[in-house]
């Protein structure tokens, strides 16, 4: 079958080719293709004509007419773009307009042009945006010129900072009251901070803006849109595309990066270090920071750096004199590492020690005599608090009032004698005023009507009353009773003896810097540290232990100057004396070296001769020399004289005659940086005021403790003083010997209120006094302390300001604010902003976050700098412990990004409220912050507490 099929097929092919030829197959295929193509063309033409007819019918029956707008837009786009003229004047000051124009140009280039040119080459859109920005800046500049900036810089800015600090302090106190150790202390502090903020502000809380990046961006967008509404013309503001572009540039391109930078704790720490870069870091301040640090990260960073330096020093190949220097440096680093390890172990184990409580329980404390307490500003406030607790305040106030009366009487009698010599007679008037003042003291403290009354021998009181009735008053009229009152306070177990056993006494020692932290005297295994050639524990020996051990029985101290040299520190050349100290205890013997300058000897001599007047005739310090005081022969001679001075000072008979002298000597010879008792300013003031010491104590102090009628008379007497030096001496002494009234006037300080009300009746008009007192109140928490101290500080600041600037200080401050807002200063600020964001005209790259160890060491350096820059005079006024805590509180406040953002936003809000007072920005910000969770919880608590009373 298959053969037949193939045979018939082959036969048919052969016959076809023979009949039609070999090309017949190609013709056949061509005919078929033409047939198919012709059919396709006919179908296409027929369908097209029918489709056009159908579309024409649909267009006339269903669709509207074609708009003429599209052709016109196309025609307009084909035309040539007309140049837009922009007035480059913005503020009216060329020095400001030039950098502002550069900022606008850089902003458009880096935030708009880089993507816009990929869409279009048309310049009109960019020019429109530039014109809108310039118009907004012109409006902003015009509004700024009409604004009075003095209240903002001198009142609102300071009030807001004080409020921020108060909220932080309250948050710290609230966390401390909880008493437990939180797992995340920083997060707990932030939450508590905003809880306190809403309780204080009542109407607003900024927690969402400061803690949520999404809410922060939304807040800035809303704020920028409101500003554009105020500053842009209505037509430009209605253009949503351009408005959104400008809003995003302002909010995300400028404001958000700027706020993030200003809120960065590391940036703030670097700025603090830069501001006080001229101050040298003190070793003692650095070690205090390490010993007080409660941040393990800081301690580990310092320890790692010390270990790195230690490894480097050990790798050095040195010989000769350099090897001693290297050894001292190695010993110092070893000591730092050991202190860091000890502190880290205590923090990790939770065995933190309260130095005050430990000292109170330990029982070995320095003894401060009562006569020293009564003349020391810091010590007196604690003794006053204790006397008020025990009901003995009348005795103390009587003693202080009599001191004021005596000085006043002596002064007025001297004035009376001088007037009599000049032929002027006011004897009866002066004696009448003195008699009235003496009767006032008697009635207030000694009479039967006095409440509370000074309990003293009735015979003495009767004798005093008889003297007042029959004789002219004298400055010494109260001396007998005053001595009895002093002996009563000294001997009575209720007063001074019990005060030495009270916790207030321990706090007093801490404020006087007479307590040392005993937690670093050695390691747990009994091995001590060695530093700078000192033996075990010599640098950390407590002054309390030294001062309470008699020198002739338990501790023998010998010292001599072993060497002298010349040092050059930052261009200042001075002589340095190396003192070798031997201390012999019953069970040990120790030796160390300490280094002192001649100025240290001079300050030490001034301090001890002031406290122990009998030493002034015994101890003679070698005199100063102005020229050639670095000569080798002169230094050897001074070394010999200072050695003789030391040997006389350390004489056992000298120590035995003045037991309290041991404390000052041990403090001077300790292996540490010497803390001078008086700064240069205090020395100059002493040089001027000391001749007036006996006659210029404090007239007005006694006046304020007397009845109003007597106070008026005494004030008239004080007005008779004619010499300017006398008034200045009186004013300065008034700051330190002010006597409070018997009944303390309580200061109204609600737990939760803003720092915005006037501080005092006579303070609000004095701008610098108001600012300084407000900051000291909040930084050092003076309102929680004795009000007598706060009043003294206010008087001291007032007198210093008056002596420095006179009565024109407010005018100078207004002039300074005008200078700050002058075109030159504004132009300088704009240039700094331009150079920070576009250095050399190029957009600055995002600065990488610095390593954690570097940031931690920066924190330590910042705290050390702040403690070092604090003047010693401040410590002597409010106490060393209060000063240290206040400074560290402020520094700790700046270590939280969320809290820093809150402060920046508060400043920004007050700035806009000042700039646009008619636009109700205060209400706007309340609405923008109304979504705060803390605010909602506060309203719920408030509603729940008010509901029962409303129902009732």
Coordinates of C-alpha atoms in Angstrom, one line a residue, residues 414-680:
X414 CA 31.5 109.0 116.3
X415 CA 29.5 111.0 113.8
X416 CA 28.1 113.0 116.7
X417 CA 31.5 113.8 118.1
X418 CA 32.8 114.9 114.7
X419 CA 29.7 117.2 114.3
X420 CA 30.3 118.7 117.7
X421 CA 33.9 119.5 116.8
X422 CA 32.5 121.3 113.7
X423 CA 30.1 123.3 115.8
X424 CA 27.0 121.4 114.9
X425 CA 24.7 120.2 117.7
X426 CA 22.3 117.3 117.4
X427 CA 23.0 115.6 120.7
X428 CA 19.4 115.2 122.0
X429 CA 18.1 114.0 118.6
X430 CA 20.9 111.4 118.3
X431 CA 20.6 110.2 121.9
X432 CA 16.9 110.0 121.5
X433 CA 17.1 107.8 118.5
X434 CA 19.7 105.5 120.2
X435 CA 17.4 105.3 123.3
X436 CA 14.5 104.4 121.0
X437 CA 16.6 101.7 119.3
X438 CA 17.7 100.2 122.6
X439 CA 14.2 100.2 124.0
X440 CA 13.1 98.4 120.8
X441 CA 15.7 95.7 121.3
X442 CA 14.6 95.4 125.0
X443 CA 10.9 95.2 124.1
X444 CA 11.3 92.7 121.3
X445 CA 13.5 90.2 123.2
X446 CA 13.7 90.8 127.0
X447 CA 10.4 92.4 128.1
X448 CA 7.5 90.4 129.6
X449 CA 5.6 91.1 126.4
X450 CA 8.3 89.6 124.1
X451 CA 7.2 86.3 122.4
X452 CA 9.3 84.3 122.4
X453 CA 11.3 85.8 125.2
X454 CA 15.1 85.4 125.8
X455 CA 15.3 83.4 129.1
X456 CA 18.1 85.1 131.0
X457 CA 18.8 86.1 134.6
X458 CA 16.1 88.5 135.8
X459 CA 18.5 90.6 137.8
X460 CA 20.5 91.4 134.6
X461 CA 17.2 92.3 132.8
X462 CA 16.1 94.5 135.7
X463 CA 19.5 96.2 135.8
X464 CA 19.3 96.8 132.0
X465 CA 15.8 98.3 132.3
X466 CA 16.9 100.6 135.1
X467 CA 19.9 101.7 133.0
X468 CA 17.7 102.4 130.0
X469 CA 15.3 104.5 132.1
X470 CA 17.9 106.7 133.9
X471 CA 21.1 106.8 131.7
X472 CA 22.0 107.6 128.2
X473 CA 22.4 104.4 126.0
X474 CA 25.9 103.3 125.1
X475 CA 27.2 100.8 122.6
X476 CA 28.1 98.4 125.4
X477 CA 24.7 98.6 127.2
X478 CA 23.7 95.0 126.1
X479 CA 27.2 93.4 126.5
X480 CA 26.6 91.6 129.8
X481 CA 23.4 90.0 128.6
X482 CA 24.9 89.2 125.2
X483 CA 27.7 87.3 126.9
X484 CA 25.2 85.4 129.0
X485 CA 23.3 84.5 125.9
X486 CA 26.4 83.4 124.1
X487 CA 27.4 81.2 127.1
X488 CA 23.9 79.8 127.2
X489 CA 24.0 78.8 123.5
X490 CA 27.5 77.4 124.0
X491 CA 26.8 75.4 127.2
X492 CA 23.2 74.4 127.1
X493 CA 22.7 70.9 125.8
X494 CA 19.7 72.0 123.8
X495 CA 21.8 74.3 121.6
X496 CA 25.4 74.1 120.4
X497 CA 26.3 70.7 122.1
X498 CA 23.2 69.0 120.5
X499 CA 23.8 70.8 117.2
X500 CA 27.1 69.0 116.9
X501 CA 25.3 65.7 117.1
X502 CA 22.6 66.7 114.6
X503 CA 22.5 65.9 110.9
X504 CA 22.4 69.7 110.1
X505 CA 25.9 69.9 111.6
X506 CA 27.1 67.2 109.2
X507 CA 25.5 69.0 106.3
X508 CA 27.2 72.2 107.5
X509 CA 30.6 70.4 107.3
X510 CA 29.8 69.2 103.8
X511 CA 28.9 72.7 102.7
X512 CA 32.2 74.0 104.2
X513 CA 34.0 71.2 102.3
X514 CA 35.2 69.7 105.6
X515 CA 33.9 66.2 104.8
X516 CA 35.7 63.8 102.6
X517 CA 34.3 60.8 100.8
X518 CA 35.5 57.8 102.9
X519 CA 34.7 55.3 100.1
X520 CA 38.0 55.8 98.4
X521 CA 40.5 55.4 101.3
X522 CA 41.6 52.0 100.0
X523 CA 40.4 48.9 98.2
X524 CA 38.4 46.2 99.8
X525 CA 41.4 44.1 100.5
X526 CA 43.1 46.8 102.4
X527 CA 45.5 47.9 99.8
X528 CA 45.6 51.6 99.2
X529 CA 46.5 53.7 96.1
X530 CA 49.7 55.5 95.4
X531 CA 49.6 58.7 93.6
X532 CA 52.4 61.1 92.6
X533 CA 54.9 59.5 95.1
X534 CA 52.4 59.5 98.0
X535 CA 52.1 56.3 100.0
X536 CA 49.0 54.3 100.8
X537 CA 45.9 56.5 101.2
X538 CA 47.8 59.7 101.8
X539 CA 45.8 61.6 99.3
X540 CA 42.5 60.4 100.6
X541 CA 42.9 60.7 104.3
X542 CA 39.9 62.5 105.7
X543 CA 40.4 65.9 107.3
X544 CA 38.0 64.8 110.0
X545 CA 40.4 62.0 111.1
X546 CA 43.4 64.4 111.1
X547 CA 41.7 67.3 112.9
X548 CA 40.3 65.2 115.7
X549 CA 43.6 63.6 116.7
X550 CA 45.9 65.6 119.0
X551 CA 49.1 66.3 117.3
X552 CA 51.3 65.5 120.4
X553 CA 49.6 62.2 121.1
X554 CA 48.6 60.4 117.9
X555 CA 49.8 62.2 114.8
X556 CA 53.2 63.9 114.4
X557 CA 53.6 66.0 111.3
X558 CA 56.9 67.3 109.9
X559 CA 57.4 69.2 106.7
X560 CA 60.2 71.1 104.9
X561 CA 60.7 72.5 101.5
X562 CA 63.0 70.1 99.7
X563 CA 63.3 71.8 96.3
X564 CA 62.2 74.8 94.3
X565 CA 61.8 75.4 90.6
X566 CA 60.4 77.8 88.0
X567 CA 57.3 76.8 86.0
X568 CA 55.8 78.3 82.9
X569 CA 52.1 77.7 82.4
X570 CA 50.4 79.3 79.4
X571 CA 52.8 82.2 79.4
X572 CA 52.7 82.8 83.2
X573 CA 56.0 82.2 85.0
X574 CA 56.0 81.4 88.7
X575 CA 58.1 79.7 91.4
X576 CA 57.0 76.4 92.7
X577 CA 58.1 74.9 96.1
X578 CA 58.2 71.1 96.7
X579 CA 57.2 70.4 100.3
X580 CA 58.1 67.0 101.7
X581 CA 55.7 66.0 104.4
X582 CA 56.2 63.2 107.0
X583 CA 53.3 62.0 109.0
X584 CA 53.7 59.5 111.8
X585 CA 50.7 57.6 113.2
X586 CA 50.7 55.1 116.1
X587 CA 50.7 52.3 113.5
X588 CA 52.2 53.7 110.4
X589 CA 54.5 56.3 109.0
X590 CA 53.9 58.0 105.7
X591 CA 55.7 60.4 103.4
X592 CA 54.5 62.4 100.4
X593 CA 55.3 65.5 98.4
X594 CA 53.0 68.5 97.7
X595 CA 53.7 71.5 95.6
X596 CA 52.8 75.1 96.5
X597 CA 53.3 78.6 95.0
X598 CA 54.1 81.7 97.1
X599 CA 50.6 82.9 96.5
X600 CA 49.3 79.7 98.2
X601 CA 51.5 80.5 101.2
X602 CA 50.2 84.1 101.2
X603 CA 46.6 83.0 101.0
X604 CA 47.1 80.4 103.8
X605 CA 48.8 83.0 106.0
X606 CA 45.9 85.4 105.5
X607 CA 43.4 82.8 106.3
X608 CA 45.0 81.6 109.6
X609 CA 45.9 85.1 110.8
X610 CA 42.3 86.1 110.2
X611 CA 41.0 83.2 112.2
X612 CA 43.7 83.3 114.9
X613 CA 44.6 86.9 115.6
X614 CA 47.3 86.0 118.0
X615 CA 49.3 84.4 115.2
X616 CA 49.7 87.7 113.4
X617 CA 52.3 88.8 115.9
X618 CA 54.1 85.4 115.9
X619 CA 54.2 84.2 112.2
X620 CA 55.9 86.4 109.7
X621 CA 55.6 85.5 106.1
X622 CA 58.5 86.5 103.8
X623 CA 57.6 89.6 101.8
X624 CA 56.8 89.9 98.2
X625 CA 59.3 91.1 95.6
X626 CA 58.1 92.7 92.3
X627 CA 61.3 92.5 90.2
X628 CA 63.9 89.7 89.8
X629 CA 61.7 87.4 91.8
X630 CA 62.7 84.4 89.7
X631 CA 66.4 84.8 90.4
X632 CA 68.0 81.6 91.7
X633 CA 69.6 83.3 94.7
X634 CA 66.3 85.0 95.6
X635 CA 64.5 81.7 95.4
X636 CA 67.0 80.0 97.7
X637 CA 66.6 82.8 100.2
X638 CA 62.8 82.6 100.0
X639 CA 63.0 78.8 100.4
X640 CA 65.0 79.3 103.6
X641 CA 62.6 81.8 104.9
X642 CA 59.5 79.7 104.1
X643 CA 61.2 76.7 105.7
X644 CA 61.6 78.7 108.9
X645 CA 57.9 79.8 108.6
X646 CA 56.9 76.1 108.3
X647 CA 59.0 75.0 111.3
X648 CA 57.5 77.7 113.5
X649 CA 54.0 76.8 112.4
X650 CA 54.4 73.1 113.1
X651 CA 55.9 73.6 116.5
X652 CA 54.0 71.4 118.9
X653 CA 53.5 74.3 121.3
X654 CA 52.0 76.3 118.6
X655 CA 49.6 73.5 117.7
X656 CA 48.7 72.9 121.3
X657 CA 48.0 76.6 121.9
X658 CA 45.6 76.7 118.9
X659 CA 44.0 73.2 118.4
X660 CA 41.7 74.3 115.6
X661 CA 44.8 75.4 113.6
X662 CA 45.6 71.7 112.8
X663 CA 42.7 71.6 110.3
X664 CA 44.1 74.5 108.3
X665 CA 47.6 73.1 108.4
X666 CA 46.6 69.6 107.3
X667 CA 44.5 71.1 104.5
X668 CA 47.5 73.1 103.3
X669 CA 49.9 70.2 103.3
X670 CA 47.6 67.6 101.8
X671 CA 48.7 66.2 98.5
X672 CA 46.2 67.9 96.3
X673 CA 45.6 71.2 94.5
X674 CA 45.3 73.9 97.1
X675 CA 41.9 75.5 97.3
X676 CA 42.4 79.2 98.0
X677 CA 40.1 80.7 100.7
X678 CA 39.9 84.0 98.9
X679 CA 40.1 85.0 95.3
X680 CA 41.7 88.0 93.9

